[in-house]
Coordinates of C-alpha atoms and ligand atoms in Angstrom, one line a residue:
Chain F
M339 CA 93.9 90.7 102.8
D340 CA 91.1 93.3 102.7
I341 CA 87.6 93.1 104.0
R342 CA 84.7 94.6 102.1
L343 CA 81.1 95.0 103.5
E344 CA 78.5 95.3 100.7
S345 CA 75.3 96.9 101.9
V346 CA 74.9 94.9 105.0
S347 CA 71.5 95.2 106.7
H348 CA 70.1 93.2 109.6
H349 CA 67.0 92.7 111.5
Y350 CA 66.5 90.8 114.8
G351 CA 62.9 89.9 114.6
E352 CA 61.0 93.2 114.3
T353 CA 64.0 95.4 115.3
E354 CA 66.1 96.8 112.5
V355 CA 69.6 96.9 113.8
L356 CA 71.8 97.8 110.8
R357 CA 70.9 99.5 107.5
D358 CA 72.9 99.4 104.3
I359 CA 76.4 99.4 105.6
S360 CA 79.1 99.4 103.0
L361 CA 82.7 99.7 104.1
D362 CA 86.2 98.8 103.0
I363 CA 88.7 97.7 105.6
P364 CA 92.2 97.9 103.9
A365 CA 95.0 95.6 105.0
G366 CA 97.4 97.0 107.6
Q367 CA 95.0 99.7 108.9
I368 CA 93.1 100.1 112.2
V369 CA 89.4 101.0 111.5
C370 CA 87.6 102.2 114.6
L371 CA 83.8 101.8 114.9
V372 CA 82.1 104.3 117.2
G373 CA 78.4 104.9 117.8
P374 CA 75.8 105.1 120.4
S375 CA 75.0 102.1 122.6
G376 CA 72.8 99.6 120.9
C377 CA 73.5 100.8 117.3
G378 CA 74.8 97.4 116.2
K379 CA 78.5 97.7 116.5
S380 CA 79.0 94.3 118.1
T381 CA 76.6 92.8 115.7
L382 CA 78.5 94.2 112.7
L383 CA 81.7 92.8 114.2
R384 CA 80.2 89.3 114.5
F385 CA 79.2 89.5 110.8
I386 CA 82.8 90.4 109.8
G387 CA 84.1 87.5 111.9
G388 CA 81.6 85.0 110.5
L389 CA 79.9 84.2 113.8
E390 CA 76.5 85.4 112.5
R391 CA 75.0 86.1 109.1
P392 CA 73.4 89.4 108.0
S393 CA 69.8 89.4 106.8
S394 CA 71.0 90.9 103.6
G395 CA 74.2 92.1 102.1
R396 CA 77.6 90.4 102.0
V397 CA 80.9 90.3 103.8
L398 CA 83.7 89.7 101.4
Q399 CA 87.3 88.8 101.9
L400 CA 89.5 90.2 99.2
G401 CA 92.7 88.3 98.5
E402 CA 94.3 85.4 100.3
A403 CA 95.3 85.4 103.9
P404 CA 99.0 85.7 104.2
E405 CA 101.2 82.6 104.6
G406 CA 101.4 81.2 108.1
C407 CA 98.1 82.8 109.2
L408 CA 96.3 80.2 111.3
N409 CA 93.0 82.0 111.9
P410 CA 92.5 85.0 109.5
L411 CA 89.7 86.6 111.4
T412 CA 90.4 86.6 115.1
F413 CA 88.4 88.2 117.9
V414 CA 89.4 89.9 121.1
F415 CA 86.4 89.8 123.2
Q416 CA 85.2 92.5 125.6
D417 CA 84.7 89.9 128.4
F418 CA 88.1 88.3 127.7
A419 CA 86.6 84.8 127.2
L420 CA 89.5 82.9 128.8
L421 CA 89.0 79.3 129.9
P422 CA 89.1 79.6 133.7
W423 CA 90.4 76.1 134.1
R424 CA 93.5 76.6 131.9
S425 CA 96.6 78.6 132.8
V426 CA 97.7 81.6 130.8
C427 CA 100.0 79.3 128.8
G428 CA 97.1 76.7 128.4
N429 CA 94.7 79.4 127.1
V430 CA 97.2 80.3 124.4
S431 CA 98.0 76.8 123.5
L432 CA 94.3 76.0 123.2
V433 CA 94.1 77.9 119.8
L434 CA 97.3 76.2 118.5
E435 CA 96.4 72.6 119.4
D436 CA 93.8 72.4 116.7
H437 CA 96.2 73.4 114.1
G438 CA 98.5 70.5 115.1
I439 CA 101.0 72.8 116.7
R440 CA 102.4 71.1 119.7
G441 CA 105.6 70.6 121.6
N442 CA 108.5 72.9 120.8
R443 CA 106.8 74.8 118.0
A444 CA 103.9 75.7 120.3
K445 CA 106.3 76.6 123.1
A446 CA 108.2 79.0 120.8
I447 CA 105.0 80.7 119.7
I448 CA 103.6 80.9 123.2
E449 CA 106.9 82.3 124.6
D450 CA 107.0 84.9 121.8
V451 CA 103.4 86.2 122.3
L452 CA 103.7 86.2 126.1
T453 CA 106.9 88.3 125.8
R454 CA 105.2 90.7 123.4
T455 CA 102.3 91.2 125.8
K456 CA 104.7 91.2 128.9
L457 CA 103.2 88.2 130.5
S458 CA 106.2 85.8 130.6
D459 CA 106.2 85.7 134.3
F460 CA 102.6 84.6 134.5
A461 CA 102.6 81.7 132.1
D462 CA 101.4 79.3 134.8
A463 CA 98.9 81.5 136.5
L464 CA 95.2 80.7 136.3
P465 CA 92.8 83.5 135.1
K466 CA 91.4 83.9 138.6
Q467 CA 94.8 85.1 139.8
L468 CA 95.1 87.8 137.2
S469 CA 93.8 91.4 137.2
G470 CA 91.4 92.6 134.5
G471 CA 94.2 94.3 132.5
M472 CA 96.3 91.1 132.6
K473 CA 93.4 89.0 131.4
Q474 CA 92.9 91.3 128.5
R475 CA 96.6 91.0 127.6
V476 CA 96.2 87.2 127.7
A477 CA 93.3 87.6 125.3
I478 CA 95.5 89.7 123.0
A479 CA 98.4 87.3 123.3
R480 CA 96.0 84.4 122.3
A481 CA 94.9 86.4 119.3
L482 CA 98.4 87.2 118.3
A483 CA 99.4 83.5 118.6
V484 CA 97.3 82.5 115.5
N485 CA 98.9 85.3 113.5
P486 CA 95.6 86.9 112.4
A487 CA 95.2 88.8 109.2
V488 CA 92.4 90.8 110.7
M489 CA 91.8 91.4 114.5
L490 CA 88.2 92.1 115.5
M491 CA 88.3 93.9 118.8
D492 CA 85.0 94.6 120.7
E493 CA 85.6 97.3 123.2
P494 CA 88.8 95.5 124.3
L495 CA 89.8 98.1 126.9
S496 CA 86.4 99.3 128.2
A497 CA 86.4 96.9 131.3
L498 CA 89.7 98.5 132.5
D499 CA 90.7 101.5 134.5
S500 CA 92.0 104.5 132.6
Q501 CA 95.7 104.0 133.6
T502 CA 95.7 100.4 132.5
R503 CA 93.8 101.4 129.3
E504 CA 96.6 104.0 128.5
L505 CA 99.3 101.3 129.0
L506 CA 97.5 98.7 126.9
M507 CA 96.9 101.4 124.2
D508 CA 100.7 102.0 124.1
D509 CA 101.2 98.2 123.9
L510 CA 98.8 98.0 120.9
V511 CA 100.6 100.9 119.2
S512 CA 104.0 99.3 119.7
L513 CA 102.6 95.9 118.5
W514 CA 101.2 97.6 115.4
N515 CA 104.6 99.4 114.8
R516 CA 106.5 96.1 115.0
Q517 CA 104.2 94.5 112.6
P518 CA 101.3 96.4 111.1
F519 CA 98.1 94.4 111.6
T520 CA 94.6 95.0 110.3
A521 CA 92.0 95.6 112.9
V522 CA 88.4 96.6 113.4
Y523 CA 88.2 98.2 116.7
V524 CA 84.8 98.9 118.3
T525 CA 84.9 101.4 121.1
H526 CA 82.8 103.9 123.1
N527 CA 85.8 105.9 124.0
L528 CA 86.7 108.6 121.5
A529 CA 90.2 109.0 122.9
E530 CA 90.9 105.4 122.1
A531 CA 89.5 105.9 118.6
V532 CA 91.6 109.0 118.0
R533 CA 94.7 107.3 119.3
L534 CA 94.5 104.1 117.4
G535 CA 92.3 104.6 114.3
H536 CA 93.6 105.3 110.8
T537 CA 89.9 105.5 109.9
I538 CA 87.1 106.2 112.3
V539 CA 83.6 105.2 111.2
V540 CA 80.7 106.9 113.1
L541 CA 77.5 104.9 113.2
S542 CA 74.2 106.5 113.7
R543 CA 71.7 105.5 116.4
R544 CA 69.7 102.3 115.7
P545 CA 69.2 101.3 113.0
G546 CA 72.9 101.8 112.5
K547 CA 73.9 103.6 109.3
I548 CA 77.3 105.1 108.5
R549 CA 77.0 108.7 109.6
E550 CA 80.5 109.8 108.8
I551 CA 84.0 108.4 108.1
V552 CA 86.8 110.4 109.6
T553 CA 90.4 109.7 108.6
I554 CA 93.5 110.7 110.6
D555 CA 96.7 111.0 108.7
T556 CA 99.1 111.4 111.6
P557 CA 101.0 108.1 111.9
I558 CA 99.7 106.4 115.1
E559 CA 103.2 106.3 116.7
D560 CA 103.4 110.1 116.5
R561 CA 100.1 110.8 118.1
R562 CA 100.4 112.5 121.5
P563 CA 97.8 113.7 123.9
G564 CA 97.0 117.3 123.1
D565 CA 98.2 117.0 119.5
P566 CA 96.2 119.8 117.7
V567 CA 95.2 117.6 114.7
C568 CA 94.0 114.8 117.0
Q569 CA 92.2 117.2 119.3
R570 CA 90.3 118.7 116.3
K571 CA 89.3 115.2 115.1
H572 CA 88.3 114.3 118.7
D573 CA 86.1 117.4 118.9
L574 CA 84.5 116.7 115.5
L575 CA 83.7 113.2 116.6
W576 CA 82.4 114.4 119.9
D577 CA 80.0 116.8 118.2
L578 CA 78.7 114.0 115.9
M579 CA 78.2 111.7 118.8
R580 CA 76.4 114.3 120.9
E581 CA 74.0 115.0 118.1
E582 CA 73.3 111.3 117.8
A583 CA 72.7 111.0 121.5
R584 CA 70.4 114.0 121.6
A585 CA 68.4 112.7 118.6
A586 CA 68.1 109.3 120.4
D587 CA 66.9 111.0 123.5
E588 CA 64.3 113.1 121.6
E589 CA 63.1 109.9 119.9
L590 CA 62.4 108.4 123.2
I591 CA 60.5 111.4 124.5
D592 CA 58.4 111.6 121.2
G593 CA 57.8 107.8 121.0
Chain S
M990 CA 74.5 117.3 153.7
A991 CA 77.4 117.7 156.0
D992 CA 76.1 121.0 157.3
T993 CA 72.6 119.9 158.4
G994 CA 71.9 120.0 162.1
L995 CA 71.2 116.4 162.1
S996 CA 74.6 115.2 161.0
R997 CA 76.2 117.6 163.4
N998 CA 74.3 115.8 166.2
T999 CA 75.5 112.4 165.2
N1000 CA 79.0 113.8 164.9
T1001 CA 79.0 114.3 168.7
A1002 CA 78.9 110.5 169.1
G1003 CA 82.5 110.5 167.9
P1004 CA 84.1 108.2 165.4
M1005 CA 82.5 104.8 165.1
E1006 CA 83.8 101.8 163.2
V1007 CA 81.8 100.8 160.2
R1008 CA 79.8 97.7 161.0
F1009 CA 81.1 94.7 159.1
R1010 CA 78.3 93.0 157.2
G1011 CA 80.1 91.2 154.4
G1012 CA 80.4 87.8 156.1
G1013 CA 78.8 84.5 155.4
F1014 CA 77.7 83.0 152.1
A1015 CA 81.3 81.7 151.5
P1016 CA 81.5 78.0 152.6
K1017 CA 84.7 77.5 154.6
S1018 CA 86.2 74.3 155.8
R1019 CA 84.9 73.7 159.3
R1020 CA 85.1 69.9 159.6
W1021 CA 85.1 69.7 163.4
V1022 CA 81.6 71.1 163.5
G1023 CA 80.2 68.1 161.8
V1024 CA 82.0 65.8 164.2
L1025 CA 80.8 67.8 167.1
V1026 CA 77.2 67.5 166.1
F1027 CA 77.6 63.7 165.9
V1028 CA 79.3 63.5 169.3
V1029 CA 76.7 65.7 171.0
L1030 CA 73.8 63.7 169.5
I1031 CA 75.2 60.3 170.5
A1032 CA 76.1 61.5 174.0
L1033 CA 72.6 62.7 174.4
I1034 CA 71.1 59.3 173.4
Q1035 CA 73.5 57.5 175.6
W1036 CA 72.5 59.7 178.6
G1037 CA 68.8 59.3 177.7
T1038 CA 68.9 55.5 177.4
E1039 CA 71.0 55.1 180.6
S1040 CA 68.8 57.4 182.7
G1041 CA 65.7 55.8 181.4
W1042 CA 63.8 58.6 179.7
I1043 CA 64.4 56.9 176.4
S1044 CA 63.0 53.4 176.7
A1045 CA 64.9 50.4 175.4
L1046 CA 62.2 49.8 172.9
T1047 CA 62.7 53.2 171.3
L1048 CA 66.4 53.4 170.8
P1049 CA 69.3 51.1 171.6
K1050 CA 72.2 52.2 173.8
P1051 CA 75.0 53.6 171.6
T1052 CA 77.5 51.6 173.6
D1053 CA 75.5 48.4 172.9
V1054 CA 75.5 49.2 169.2
L1055 CA 79.3 49.7 169.4
A1056 CA 79.6 46.3 171.1
T1057 CA 77.5 44.7 168.4
F1058 CA 79.7 46.3 165.8
G1059 CA 82.8 45.0 167.6
E1060 CA 81.4 41.5 167.5
L1061 CA 80.5 41.9 163.8
W1062 CA 84.1 42.9 163.2
Q1063 CA 85.7 40.1 165.2
S1064 CA 83.6 37.3 163.7
G1065 CA 84.6 38.4 160.3
L1066 CA 80.9 38.8 159.4
L1067 CA 81.4 42.5 158.8
F1068 CA 83.4 41.9 155.6
K1069 CA 81.2 39.1 154.5
H1070 CA 78.3 41.6 154.5
L1071 CA 80.3 44.5 153.3
Q1072 CA 82.1 43.0 150.4
P1073 CA 79.1 42.0 148.3
S1074 CA 77.4 45.3 149.1
L1075 CA 80.3 47.4 148.0
T1076 CA 80.6 45.4 144.8
R1077 CA 77.0 45.9 144.0
L1078 CA 77.2 49.6 144.8
A1079 CA 80.4 50.1 142.7
V1080 CA 79.1 48.1 139.7
G1081 CA 75.6 49.5 139.8
A1082 CA 76.6 53.1 140.4
A1083 CA 79.4 53.0 137.8
I1084 CA 77.0 51.7 135.1
G1085 CA 74.2 54.1 136.0
A1086 CA 76.4 57.2 136.4
S1087 CA 78.5 56.7 133.3
A1088 CA 75.4 56.0 131.2
G1089 CA 73.7 59.0 132.8
I1090 CA 76.7 61.3 132.0
A1091 CA 76.9 60.0 128.4
I1092 CA 73.2 60.4 127.7
G1093 CA 73.1 63.8 129.6
I1094 CA 75.9 65.1 127.4
L1095 CA 74.2 63.9 124.2
I1096 CA 71.0 65.6 125.3
G1097 CA 72.9 68.8 126.0
L1098 CA 74.6 68.8 122.6
F1099 CA 72.0 67.6 120.2
S1100 CA 68.5 69.1 119.9
Y1101 CA 67.0 65.9 118.4
V1102 CA 68.3 63.8 121.2
R1103 CA 67.0 66.4 123.7
A1104 CA 63.5 66.5 122.0
G1105 CA 63.4 62.7 122.1
L1106 CA 64.8 61.8 125.5
V1107 CA 63.9 64.6 127.9
P1108 CA 60.2 63.7 128.1
L1109 CA 61.3 60.0 128.5
V1110 CA 63.6 60.9 131.3
A1111 CA 60.9 63.0 132.9
A1112 CA 58.6 60.0 132.7
I1113 CA 61.1 57.6 134.3
F1114 CA 62.4 59.9 137.0
P1115 CA 59.4 59.8 139.4
I1116 CA 58.9 56.0 139.2
P1117 CA 60.0 54.5 142.5
K1118 CA 62.6 52.1 141.2
I1119 CA 61.9 49.8 144.1
A1120 CA 58.5 49.1 142.6
L1121 CA 60.2 47.7 139.6
L1122 CA 62.3 45.2 141.5
P1123 CA 60.1 42.2 140.7
L1124 CA 60.3 43.2 137.0
F1125 CA 64.1 43.4 137.2
V1126 CA 64.2 40.0 138.8
I1127 CA 62.4 38.5 135.8
W1128 CA 64.5 40.5 133.3
F1129 CA 68.0 40.1 134.9
G1130 CA 67.6 37.1 137.2
I1131 CA 67.3 36.9 141.0
D1132 CA 71.1 37.0 141.4
E1133 CA 73.4 40.0 141.1
G1134 CA 72.0 41.1 137.7
S1135 CA 68.7 42.5 139.1
K1136 CA 70.6 44.3 141.9
Y1137 CA 73.0 46.0 139.6
A1138 CA 70.1 46.9 137.3
L1139 CA 68.1 48.5 140.1
I1140 CA 71.1 50.6 141.4
A1141 CA 72.1 51.5 137.9
F1142 CA 68.6 52.6 137.0
G1143 CA 68.2 54.6 140.1
T1144 CA 71.4 56.5 139.6
F1145 CA 70.9 57.0 135.9
T1146 CA 68.0 59.5 135.9
P1147 CA 69.3 62.0 138.4
T1148 CA 72.7 61.9 136.7
V1149 CA 71.1 62.6 133.3
V1150 CA 69.1 65.6 134.5
A1151 CA 72.1 67.1 136.4
T1152 CA 74.4 66.5 133.4
Y1153 CA 72.3 68.1 130.7
G1154 CA 71.6 71.0 133.0
A1155 CA 75.3 71.5 133.5
V1156 CA 76.0 71.4 129.8
D1157 CA 73.2 74.0 129.2
N1158 CA 74.9 76.2 131.8
V1159 CA 78.3 76.3 130.1
D1160 CA 79.2 79.9 129.3
R1161 CA 78.1 80.5 125.7
S1162 CA 80.7 83.2 125.3
L1163 CA 83.4 80.6 125.8
I1164 CA 81.9 78.4 123.1
R1165 CA 81.7 81.4 120.8
M1166 CA 85.3 82.1 121.5
G1167 CA 86.1 78.5 120.5
Q1168 CA 84.2 78.9 117.3
S1169 CA 85.8 82.2 116.5
F1170 CA 89.3 80.5 116.7
G1171 CA 88.1 77.8 114.4
L1172 CA 88.3 74.9 116.9
S1173 CA 86.7 71.7 115.6
W1174 CA 83.4 70.6 117.1
L1175 CA 85.1 67.8 119.0
S1176 CA 87.7 70.2 120.4
I1177 CA 85.0 72.5 121.6
V1178 CA 83.2 69.7 123.3
R1179 CA 86.3 68.2 124.9
K1180 CA 88.1 71.4 125.9
I1181 CA 85.3 73.8 126.6
V1182 CA 81.9 72.1 127.2
L1183 CA 83.0 69.1 129.3
P1184 CA 85.3 71.0 131.7
G1185 CA 82.7 73.8 131.9
A1186 CA 80.0 71.2 132.8
M1187 CA 82.2 69.5 135.4
P1188 CA 81.0 71.4 138.5
G1189 CA 77.4 70.6 137.7
I1190 CA 78.1 66.9 136.9
L1191 CA 79.9 66.4 140.2
S1192 CA 77.2 68.0 142.3
G1193 CA 74.7 65.8 140.5
L1194 CA 76.8 62.8 141.4
R1195 CA 76.6 63.6 145.0
I1196 CA 72.8 63.1 144.9
S1197 CA 73.0 60.1 142.5
L1198 CA 75.4 58.2 144.7
A1199 CA 73.3 58.8 147.8
I1200 CA 70.3 57.4 145.9
A1201 CA 72.5 54.4 145.0
I1202 CA 73.1 53.6 148.6
I1203 CA 69.3 53.8 149.4
L1204 CA 68.6 51.4 146.5
L1205 CA 71.4 49.1 147.5
V1206 CA 69.5 48.2 150.7
A1207 CA 66.3 47.9 148.8
A1208 CA 67.9 45.5 146.3
E1209 CA 69.4 43.4 149.1
M1210 CA 66.1 43.0 150.8
L1211 CA 65.2 40.6 148.1
G1212 CA 67.1 37.3 147.8
A1213 CA 70.5 38.2 149.2
E1214 CA 72.2 36.0 151.7
Y1215 CA 74.9 38.5 152.5
G1216 CA 74.9 42.3 152.3
I1217 CA 74.2 45.2 154.6
G1218 CA 70.6 45.4 153.4
A1219 CA 70.1 41.7 154.2
Y1220 CA 71.7 42.2 157.6
I1221 CA 69.4 45.1 158.5
L1222 CA 66.3 43.3 157.2
E1223 CA 67.1 40.3 159.3
A1224 CA 67.7 42.4 162.4
G1225 CA 64.5 44.3 161.8
A1226 CA 62.5 41.1 161.5
L1227 CA 63.8 40.0 164.9
Y1228 CA 63.4 43.5 166.3
D1229 CA 67.1 43.3 167.3
L1230 CA 67.6 47.1 167.6
E1231 CA 71.4 46.9 168.3
R1232 CA 72.1 45.0 165.1
L1233 CA 69.6 47.2 163.2
F1234 CA 71.4 50.3 164.2
A1235 CA 74.8 48.8 163.6
G1236 CA 73.7 48.2 160.0
V1237 CA 72.3 51.8 159.8
V1238 CA 75.6 53.2 161.0
I1239 CA 77.5 51.3 158.3
L1240 CA 75.2 52.9 155.7
S1241 CA 75.7 56.3 157.2
L1242 CA 79.4 55.9 157.2
L1243 CA 79.2 54.8 153.5
G1244 CA 77.3 58.0 152.7
V1245 CA 79.9 60.1 154.5
I1246 CA 82.8 58.4 152.7
V1247 CA 81.1 58.9 149.3
S1248 CA 80.4 62.5 150.0
A1249 CA 83.9 63.2 151.3
S1250 CA 85.5 61.5 148.2
I1251 CA 83.4 63.7 145.9
G1252 CA 84.5 66.7 147.9
M1253 CA 88.1 65.6 147.4
I1254 CA 87.6 65.2 143.6
E1255 CA 86.0 68.6 143.5
R1256 CA 88.9 70.2 145.3
R1257 CA 91.4 68.6 142.8
V1258 CA 89.5 69.1 139.6
L1259 CA 87.7 72.3 140.3
G1260 CA 90.5 74.3 141.8
W1261 CA 90.1 76.9 139.0
R1262 CA 86.8 78.1 140.4
T1263 CA 86.8 81.5 142.1
Ligands
ATP1793 N1 70.9 87.9 119.6 C1 70.1 89.0 119.6 N2 68.8 88.8 119.5 C2 68.0 89.9 119.4 N3 68.4 91.2 119.5 C3 69.7 91.4 119.6 C4 70.7 90.3 119.6 N4 71.9 90.8 119.7 C5 71.7 92.2 119.7 N5 70.4 92.5 119.6 C6 69.9 93.9 119.6 O1 70.5 94.5 118.5 C7 70.9 95.9 118.9 C8 72.3 96.1 118.6 O2 73.1 95.3 119.5 P1 74.7 95.4 119.6 O3 75.1 94.5 120.7 O4 75.2 95.1 118.3 O5 74.9 96.9 120.0 P2 76.2 97.7 120.3 O6 76.3 98.8 119.3 O7 77.4 96.7 120.3 O8 75.9 98.3 121.7 P3 76.9 98.5 122.9 O9 77.7 99.7 122.5 O10 76.1 98.8 124.0 O11 77.8 97.3 123.0 C9 70.5 96.0 120.3 O12 69.3 96.8 120.3 C10 70.2 94.7 120.8 O13 69.1 94.7 121.7
MG1794 MG1 78.6 95.9 121.9

């Protein structure tokens, strides 16, 4: 199942947030969205997930969601969004209950996703007992449980320390290797983008427009820190972002 | 900074432990303090009444009150008064609180209900319900009906206000999460909104139930043969301070028990809070 954005634009009241965004998100690929703060990345993600509607333009879903997919467009939120009164297991089963999956079937799915995110030992823990990295893994496990066609991830790792972030990035890479999923991955962190993205979309400062689309052909399981191709892409992105940041600063001074 | 003369001067003071300033603002269980306050207060009154600087007209001797209480217990009158009072309290508060929670949730969930009922609740809230007692007597009869109605009505409004405030305060990002996983409206209400509003609803109940006890006495002051309120009223009319205070102590105990049971429910149901 592919996603296509057709000239999506959006205003919040007087502020123009996004201008004429057209983009294809092909199945089985990770598309990273990078851009300066406030350029409308989270807003764009909410449009893709159907939580909000753009002022103009359309978000299209091409083709049917694959068989067995309970919630085609599934978010992983930056602030985890776990129910504090439910255990790890309960948080995952929350999203299954509404699809009539209970009892042994639910247990099998929960066990599977908790194993994949290395949380099996914490099934009965409450969120308050978990560290930030573990909470984010619960959020990822919950997303995996509904077998999504497209994962919409809004800075999923930015609340975490850099070691945990590295570990979770490795986890995401191995999850993707096991079973390639489609993802739109919003981040501030260029290292994350270069590590995980098949395509990296650079947005300009507000109003967000597509500034550049960078593709990296190295398979994501082969990307190592210091890899020359990745390093070149990283530097290219860095320059683009720095230009945007400087332009944004100058605008503030002039305005 | 390390090389300025000033810091070198302070260095001569030698190492000093950093002053701890992170204490407080985290309620801990210190139950004995509450008991201690009561004991000291009562001991002070006992000493005052015995030594005479508190006249017998101002306050009764705590030991006399205790004796009256003992008599009340032995004669079986205590339960004769307590039983109807507790029934009135339970029935009235149950009706008022459950209606209040239900309406509060509806106000929290539906904009039309909110627009229609919030002004009405605001209009009813400041009316002293006791003033309406004669009206209730006409509407619901002089018997138990008017007493239930008064207590129910008095608990209803604070419960409504606390409940819709609690629903408003439920974390929007959790509701968004529910929507993004395609949960049905009913599931979002049952599994996200209600548990999320629980802390606010319970702390609202604390206040509502205290109000219910106040209104219980008011209700029993009118046409009740038995009941704590009737007992206090009669003692007051005769200026029998010992009995008056025995009645007041029963009410206080009732308040403490209600508050403690809500505390117990909170510890059970809200263990997930950090
Ligand atoms: N609900 C809203 N109402 C009004 N303005 C909004 C709303 N949500 C976002 N905005 C504005 O839209 C702009 C884009 O917001 P958005 O959250 O999409 O940015 P972002 O690219 O995700 O930023 P960041 O990288 O800091 O997360 C911001 O200027 C923000 O103030
Ligand atoms: Mg954002």
